[in-house]
CSV table of C-alpha atoms in Angstrom, one decimal:
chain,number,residue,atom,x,y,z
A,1,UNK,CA,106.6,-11.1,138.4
A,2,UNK,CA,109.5,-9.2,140.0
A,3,UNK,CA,111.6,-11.8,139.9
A,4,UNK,CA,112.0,-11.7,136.2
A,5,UNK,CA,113.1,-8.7,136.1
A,6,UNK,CA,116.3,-8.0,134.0
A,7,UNK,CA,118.9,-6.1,136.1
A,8,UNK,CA,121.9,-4.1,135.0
A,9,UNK,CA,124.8,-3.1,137.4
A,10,UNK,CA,124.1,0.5,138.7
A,11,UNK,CA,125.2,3.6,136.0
A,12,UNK,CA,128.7,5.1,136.9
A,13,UNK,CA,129.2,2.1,139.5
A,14,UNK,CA,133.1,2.2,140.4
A,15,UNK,CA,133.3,-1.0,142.2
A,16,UNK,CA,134.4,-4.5,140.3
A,17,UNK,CA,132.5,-7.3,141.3
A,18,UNK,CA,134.5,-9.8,139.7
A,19,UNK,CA,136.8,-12.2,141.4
A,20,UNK,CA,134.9,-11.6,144.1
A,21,UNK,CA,137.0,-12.5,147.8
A,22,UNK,CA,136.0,-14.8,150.7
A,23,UNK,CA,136.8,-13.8,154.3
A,24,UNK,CA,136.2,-16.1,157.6
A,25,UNK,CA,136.1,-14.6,161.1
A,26,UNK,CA,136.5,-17.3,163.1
A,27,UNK,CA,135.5,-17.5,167.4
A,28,UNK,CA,133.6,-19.0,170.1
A,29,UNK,CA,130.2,-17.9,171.2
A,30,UNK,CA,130.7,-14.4,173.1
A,31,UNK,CA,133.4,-13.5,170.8
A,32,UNK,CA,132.2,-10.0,170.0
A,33,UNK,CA,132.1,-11.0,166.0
A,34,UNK,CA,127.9,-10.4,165.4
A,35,UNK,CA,128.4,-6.6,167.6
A,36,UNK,CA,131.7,-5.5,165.7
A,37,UNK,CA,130.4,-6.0,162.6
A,38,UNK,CA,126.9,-4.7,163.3
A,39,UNK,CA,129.4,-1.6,164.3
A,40,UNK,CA,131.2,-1.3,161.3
A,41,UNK,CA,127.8,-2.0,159.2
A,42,UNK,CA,126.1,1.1,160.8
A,43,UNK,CA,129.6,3.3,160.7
A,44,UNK,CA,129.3,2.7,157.1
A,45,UNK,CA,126.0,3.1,156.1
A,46,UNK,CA,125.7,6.3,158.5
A,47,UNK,CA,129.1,7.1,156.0
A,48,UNK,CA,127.0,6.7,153.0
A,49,UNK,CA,123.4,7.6,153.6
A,50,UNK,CA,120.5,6.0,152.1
A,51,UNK,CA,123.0,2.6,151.1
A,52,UNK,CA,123.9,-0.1,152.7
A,53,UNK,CA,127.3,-1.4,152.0
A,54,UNK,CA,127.4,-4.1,154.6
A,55,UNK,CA,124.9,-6.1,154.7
A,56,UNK,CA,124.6,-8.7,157.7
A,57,UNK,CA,122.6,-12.0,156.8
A,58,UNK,CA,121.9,-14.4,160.0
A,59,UNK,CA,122.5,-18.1,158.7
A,60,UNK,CA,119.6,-20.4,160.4
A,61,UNK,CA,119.5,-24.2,160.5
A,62,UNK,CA,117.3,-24.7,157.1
A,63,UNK,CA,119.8,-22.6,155.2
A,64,UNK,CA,121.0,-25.4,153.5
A,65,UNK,CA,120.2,-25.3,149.7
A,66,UNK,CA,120.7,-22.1,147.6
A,67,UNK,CA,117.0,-21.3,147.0
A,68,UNK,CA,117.2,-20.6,151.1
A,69,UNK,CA,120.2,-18.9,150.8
A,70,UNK,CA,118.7,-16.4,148.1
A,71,UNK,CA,115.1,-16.4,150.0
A,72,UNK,CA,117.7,-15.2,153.3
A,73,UNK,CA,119.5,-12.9,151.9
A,74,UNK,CA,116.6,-11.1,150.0
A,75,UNK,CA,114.4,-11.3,153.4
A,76,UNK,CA,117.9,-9.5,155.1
A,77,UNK,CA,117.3,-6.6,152.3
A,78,UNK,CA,113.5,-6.6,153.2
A,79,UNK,CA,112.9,-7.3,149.8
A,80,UNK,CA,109.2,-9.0,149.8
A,81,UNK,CA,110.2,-11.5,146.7
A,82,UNK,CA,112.2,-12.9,149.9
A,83,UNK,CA,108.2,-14.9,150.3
A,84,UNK,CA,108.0,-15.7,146.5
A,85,UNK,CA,111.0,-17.7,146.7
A,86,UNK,CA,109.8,-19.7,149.2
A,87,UNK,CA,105.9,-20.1,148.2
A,88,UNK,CA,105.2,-23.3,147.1
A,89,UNK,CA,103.4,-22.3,143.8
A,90,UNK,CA,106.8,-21.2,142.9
A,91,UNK,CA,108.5,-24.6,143.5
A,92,UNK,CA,108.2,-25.8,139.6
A,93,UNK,CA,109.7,-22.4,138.3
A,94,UNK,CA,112.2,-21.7,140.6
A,95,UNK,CA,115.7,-21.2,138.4
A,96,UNK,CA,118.5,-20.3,140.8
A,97,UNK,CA,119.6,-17.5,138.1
A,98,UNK,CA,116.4,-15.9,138.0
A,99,UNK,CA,116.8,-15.5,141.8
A,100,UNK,CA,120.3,-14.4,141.2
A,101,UNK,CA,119.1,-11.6,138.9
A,102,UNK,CA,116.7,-10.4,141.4
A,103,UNK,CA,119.4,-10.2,144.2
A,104,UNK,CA,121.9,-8.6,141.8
A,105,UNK,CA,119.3,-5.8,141.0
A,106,UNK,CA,118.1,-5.1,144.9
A,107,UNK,CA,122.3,-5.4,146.0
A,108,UNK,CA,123.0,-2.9,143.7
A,109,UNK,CA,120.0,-0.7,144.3
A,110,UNK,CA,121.2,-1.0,147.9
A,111,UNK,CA,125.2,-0.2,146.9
A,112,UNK,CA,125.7,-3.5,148.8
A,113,UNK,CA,129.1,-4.3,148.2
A,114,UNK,CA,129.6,-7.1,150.9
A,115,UNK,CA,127.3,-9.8,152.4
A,116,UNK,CA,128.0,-11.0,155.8
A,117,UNK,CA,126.9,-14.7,157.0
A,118,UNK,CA,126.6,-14.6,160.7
A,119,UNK,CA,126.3,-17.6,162.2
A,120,UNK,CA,127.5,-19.3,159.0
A,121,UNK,CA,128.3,-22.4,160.7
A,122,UNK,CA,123.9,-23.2,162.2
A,123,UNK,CA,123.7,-25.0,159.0
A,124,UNK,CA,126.2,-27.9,159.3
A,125,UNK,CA,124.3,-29.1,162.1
A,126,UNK,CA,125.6,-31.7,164.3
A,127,UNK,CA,125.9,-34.6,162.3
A,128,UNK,CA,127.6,-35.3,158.7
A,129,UNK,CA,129.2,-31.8,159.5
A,130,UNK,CA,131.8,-32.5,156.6
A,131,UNK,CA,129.0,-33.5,153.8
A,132,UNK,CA,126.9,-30.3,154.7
A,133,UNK,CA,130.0,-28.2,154.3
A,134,UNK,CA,130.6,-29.4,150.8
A,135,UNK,CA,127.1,-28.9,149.5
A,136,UNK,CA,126.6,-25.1,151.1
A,137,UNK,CA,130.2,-24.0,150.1
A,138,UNK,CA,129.5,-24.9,146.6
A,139,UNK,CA,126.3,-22.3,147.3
A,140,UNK,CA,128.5,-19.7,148.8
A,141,UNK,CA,130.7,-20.3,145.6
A,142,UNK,CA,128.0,-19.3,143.6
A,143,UNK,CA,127.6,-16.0,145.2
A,144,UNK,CA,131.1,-14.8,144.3
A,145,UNK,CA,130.9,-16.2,141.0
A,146,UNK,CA,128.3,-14.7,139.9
A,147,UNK,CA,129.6,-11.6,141.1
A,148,UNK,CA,127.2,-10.4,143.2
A,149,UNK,CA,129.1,-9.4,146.3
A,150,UNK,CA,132.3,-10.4,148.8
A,151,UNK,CA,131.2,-12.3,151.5
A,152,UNK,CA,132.5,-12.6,155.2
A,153,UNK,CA,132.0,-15.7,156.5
A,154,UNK,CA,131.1,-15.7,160.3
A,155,UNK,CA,131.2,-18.4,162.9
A,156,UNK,CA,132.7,-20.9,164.9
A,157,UNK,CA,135.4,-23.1,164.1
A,158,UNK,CA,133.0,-25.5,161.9
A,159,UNK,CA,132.6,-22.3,159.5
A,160,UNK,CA,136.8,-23.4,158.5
A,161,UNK,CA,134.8,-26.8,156.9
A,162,UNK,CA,133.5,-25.1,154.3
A,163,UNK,CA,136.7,-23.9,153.1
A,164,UNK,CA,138.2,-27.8,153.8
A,165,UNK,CA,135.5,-29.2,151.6
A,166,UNK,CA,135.8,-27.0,148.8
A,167,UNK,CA,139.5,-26.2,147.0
A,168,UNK,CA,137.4,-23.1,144.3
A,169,UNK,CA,136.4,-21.4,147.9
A,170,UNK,CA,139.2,-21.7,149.1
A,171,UNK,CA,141.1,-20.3,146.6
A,172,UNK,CA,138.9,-17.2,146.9
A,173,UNK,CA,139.5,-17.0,150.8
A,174,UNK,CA,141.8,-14.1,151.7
A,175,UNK,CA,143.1,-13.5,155.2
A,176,UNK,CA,140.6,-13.6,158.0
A,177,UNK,CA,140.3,-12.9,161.9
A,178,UNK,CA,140.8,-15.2,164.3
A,179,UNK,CA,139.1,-14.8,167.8
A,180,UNK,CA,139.8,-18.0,169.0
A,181,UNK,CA,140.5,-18.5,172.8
A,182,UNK,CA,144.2,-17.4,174.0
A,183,UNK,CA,146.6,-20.0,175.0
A,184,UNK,CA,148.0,-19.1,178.3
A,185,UNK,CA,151.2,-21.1,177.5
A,186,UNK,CA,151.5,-19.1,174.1
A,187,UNK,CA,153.5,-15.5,175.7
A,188,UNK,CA,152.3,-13.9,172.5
A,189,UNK,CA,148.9,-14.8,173.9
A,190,UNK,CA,149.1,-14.7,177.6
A,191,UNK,CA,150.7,-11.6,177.2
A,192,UNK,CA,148.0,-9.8,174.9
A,193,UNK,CA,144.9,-11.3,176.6
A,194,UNK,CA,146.3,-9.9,180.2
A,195,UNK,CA,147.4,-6.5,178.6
A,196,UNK,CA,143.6,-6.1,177.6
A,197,UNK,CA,142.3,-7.0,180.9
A,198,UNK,CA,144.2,-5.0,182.8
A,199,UNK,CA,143.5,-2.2,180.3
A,200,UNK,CA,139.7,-2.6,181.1
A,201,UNK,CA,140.3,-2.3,184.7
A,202,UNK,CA,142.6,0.9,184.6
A,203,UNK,CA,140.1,2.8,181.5
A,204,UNK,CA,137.2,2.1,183.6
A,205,UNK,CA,138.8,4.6,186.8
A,206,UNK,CA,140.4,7.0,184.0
A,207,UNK,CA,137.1,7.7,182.5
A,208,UNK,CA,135.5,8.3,185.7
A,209,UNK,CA,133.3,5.2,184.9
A,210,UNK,CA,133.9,3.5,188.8
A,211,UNK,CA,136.6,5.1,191.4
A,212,UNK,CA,138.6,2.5,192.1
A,213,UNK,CA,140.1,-0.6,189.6
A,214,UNK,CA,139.1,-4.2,190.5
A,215,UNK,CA,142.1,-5.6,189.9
A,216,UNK,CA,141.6,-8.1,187.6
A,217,UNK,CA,145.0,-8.9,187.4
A,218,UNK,CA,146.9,-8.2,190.2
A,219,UNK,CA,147.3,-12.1,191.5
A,220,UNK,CA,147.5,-15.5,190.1
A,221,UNK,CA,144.1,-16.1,191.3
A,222,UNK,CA,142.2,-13.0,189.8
A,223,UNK,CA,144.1,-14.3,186.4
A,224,UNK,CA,142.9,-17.6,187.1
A,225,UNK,CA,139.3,-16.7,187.6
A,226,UNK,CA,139.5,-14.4,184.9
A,227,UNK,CA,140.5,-16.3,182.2
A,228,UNK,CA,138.6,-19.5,183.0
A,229,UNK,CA,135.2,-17.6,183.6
A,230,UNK,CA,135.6,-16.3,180.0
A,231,UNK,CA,137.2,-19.3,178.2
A,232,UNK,CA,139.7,-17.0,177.4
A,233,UNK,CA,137.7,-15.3,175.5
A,234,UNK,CA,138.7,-11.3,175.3
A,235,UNK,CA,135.0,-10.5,173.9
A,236,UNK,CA,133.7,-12.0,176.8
A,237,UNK,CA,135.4,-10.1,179.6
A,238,UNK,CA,133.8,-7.0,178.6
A,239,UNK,CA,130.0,-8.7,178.0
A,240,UNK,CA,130.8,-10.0,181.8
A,241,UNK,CA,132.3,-6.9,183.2
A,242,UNK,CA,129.5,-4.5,181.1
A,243,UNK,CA,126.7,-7.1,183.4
A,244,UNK,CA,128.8,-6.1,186.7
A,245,UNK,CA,129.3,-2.9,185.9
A,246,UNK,CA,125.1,-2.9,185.7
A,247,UNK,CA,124.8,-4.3,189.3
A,248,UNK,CA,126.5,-1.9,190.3
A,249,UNK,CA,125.1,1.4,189.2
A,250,UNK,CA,121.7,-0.6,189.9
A,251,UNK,CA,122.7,-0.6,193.5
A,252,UNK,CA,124.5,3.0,193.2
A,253,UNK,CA,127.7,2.2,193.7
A,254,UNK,CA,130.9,3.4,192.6
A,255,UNK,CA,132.9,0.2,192.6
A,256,UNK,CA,132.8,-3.0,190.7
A,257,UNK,CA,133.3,-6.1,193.3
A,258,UNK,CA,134.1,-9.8,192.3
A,259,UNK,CA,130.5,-10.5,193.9
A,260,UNK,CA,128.9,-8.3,191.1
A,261,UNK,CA,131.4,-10.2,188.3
A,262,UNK,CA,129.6,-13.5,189.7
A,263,UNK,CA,126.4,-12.1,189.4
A,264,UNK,CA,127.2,-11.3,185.9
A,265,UNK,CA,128.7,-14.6,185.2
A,266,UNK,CA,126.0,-16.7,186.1
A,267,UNK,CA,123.6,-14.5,184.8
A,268,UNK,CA,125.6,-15.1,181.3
A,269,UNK,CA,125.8,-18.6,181.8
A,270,UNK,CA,121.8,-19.0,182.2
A,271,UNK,CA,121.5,-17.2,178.7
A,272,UNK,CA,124.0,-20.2,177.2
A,273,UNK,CA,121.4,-22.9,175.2
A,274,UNK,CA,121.7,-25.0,172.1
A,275,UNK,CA,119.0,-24.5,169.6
A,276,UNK,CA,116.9,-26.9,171.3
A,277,UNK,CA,116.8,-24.1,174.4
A,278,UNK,CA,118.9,-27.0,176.1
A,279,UNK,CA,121.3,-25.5,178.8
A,280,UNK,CA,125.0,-25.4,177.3
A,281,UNK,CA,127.4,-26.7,180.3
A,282,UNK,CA,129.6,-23.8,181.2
A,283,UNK,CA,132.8,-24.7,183.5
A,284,UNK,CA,132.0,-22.3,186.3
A,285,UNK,CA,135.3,-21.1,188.0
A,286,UNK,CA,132.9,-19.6,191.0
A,287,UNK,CA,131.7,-22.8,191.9
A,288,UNK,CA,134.2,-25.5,190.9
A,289,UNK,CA,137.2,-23.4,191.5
A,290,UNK,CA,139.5,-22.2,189.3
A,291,UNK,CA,141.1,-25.1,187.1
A,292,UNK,CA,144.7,-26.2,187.9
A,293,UNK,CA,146.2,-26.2,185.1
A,294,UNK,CA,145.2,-22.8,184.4
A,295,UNK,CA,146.8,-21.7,187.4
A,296,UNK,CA,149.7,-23.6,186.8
A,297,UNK,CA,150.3,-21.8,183.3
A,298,UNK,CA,150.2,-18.1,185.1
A,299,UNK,CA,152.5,-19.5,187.6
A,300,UNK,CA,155.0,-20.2,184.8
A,301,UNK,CA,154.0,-17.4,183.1
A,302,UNK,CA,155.0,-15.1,186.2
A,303,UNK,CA,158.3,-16.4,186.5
A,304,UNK,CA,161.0,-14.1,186.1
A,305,UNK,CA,162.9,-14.9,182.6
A,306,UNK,CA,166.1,-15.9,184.2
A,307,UNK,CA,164.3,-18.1,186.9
């Protein structure tokens, strides 16, 4: 069976996989984290050909106990003993460091040096978030212990539990990324988010992409509408803008109107759903207006310094 198979670390292998590091890249939903990594994962293993140094796991509801964690990350190399994990008839022999072995030798066959868990947070569920978090950190734990590979834990907000509920984890934590909504009454923020925006708008003419820029910025209102149809979200300005910039072309035109942004809005806003398929509520700044107190933190915002 090929799961018993003794595995050595790779012959001339320069990297340490002891005291293995944990990072957490913290957002929203729409926060660009699953496409910038999928970026960097491909730069790299374009970088070195025929490896795969970053591999990218996507966490789902069940991956609660370590056998599913092993079976998910052995089914993310494509390695079939992903199914013998799983089978039922190998239920009474399952030993977590047989499985451990098994990964160790496909990682290292792979030059897999770091395992990302997208969607790290699915598994807490929405109940007993806090008792979840304790049981699967103590199996991401395992992963660095053993010394298989760093991780980069992915998700929303809940992914910080696992890190709460378990002190070893967090001691292995090292800085991560934040791409948590800007505060509009931070400056640090309002200043950055704005500067990105209005970046967008001005690139999009200088690369001859549309002639004129929409001017996503130019008033208190366009903020407004702005911020509160993407939560804020910097990721989510571009998926919205990339959807108007689509109407457009489809209609061959050279512009981007706040019609077409709309369009694109609500067209995001139909693809939000809960894994029930249940529709997620969305505050919709093209129906309901723009909120009040969103306007009334550009206002302040705007104010001269002196004022």
């Amino acid at each position: 069976m090929a799961l018993l198979d003794d595995c050595n670390a790779a012959p001339g292998q320069t990297f340490t996989y002891a005291e293995l590091s944990v990072m957490p890249i913290i957002g929203p939903s729409g926060s660009t984290k699953t496409t910038s990594m999928l970026r960097v994962a491909e730069k790299l293993k374009k970088d070195y050909p025929g490896t795969t140094p970053v591999l990218i796991v996507k966490c789902r509801s069940n991956t609660r106990t370590m056998k599913n964690l092993q079976a998910l990350i052995l089914e993310a190399f494509g390695d079939p003993q992903a199914k013998e994990v799983l089978q039922k008839q190998f239920a009474d022999r399952y030993e977590q460091d047989i499985v451990t072995r098994a990964i160790r030798k496909v990682a290292r066959a792979a030059g897999t040096y770091v395992v990302v868990l997208d969607e790290s947070h699915t598994p807490l569920g929405k109940i007993n978030k806090r008792e979840w978090a304790a049981t699967i950190a103590a199996n991401f734990k395992s992963l660095v212990n053993d010394g298989l590979f760093a991780l980069v834990l992915m998700g929303t907000s809940d992914a910080e539990l696992f890190f709460e509920m378990d002190t070893e984890l967090n001691n292995r934590k090292i800085e991560g990324v934040s791409l948590e909504p800007v505060d509009l009454r931070r400056a640090d923020h309002y200043h950055y988010f704005y500067r990105f925006v209005g970046r967008i708008d001005r690139q999009m003419v200088r690369d001859g992409i549309v002639d004129e820029p929409i001017g996503l910025i130019d008033d208190v209102r366009s903020r407004a509408l702005v911020y509160d149809m993407s939560q804020g979200i910097s990721g989510l300005v571009s998926r919205i803008l990339m959807g108007a910039l689509r109407i457009s072309q489809r209609d061959k035109r050279r512009i981007i109107t706040w019609e077409d942004i709309k369009q694109s809005f609500w067209a995001w806003k139909r693809e939000q759903v809960d894994e029930n398929g249940e529709p997620i509520e969305v505050y919709d700044p093209f129906v309901d207006q723009v909120r009040p107190a969103t306007l009334e933190a550009i206002r302040d915002m705007s104010k001269p310094a002196d004022a």
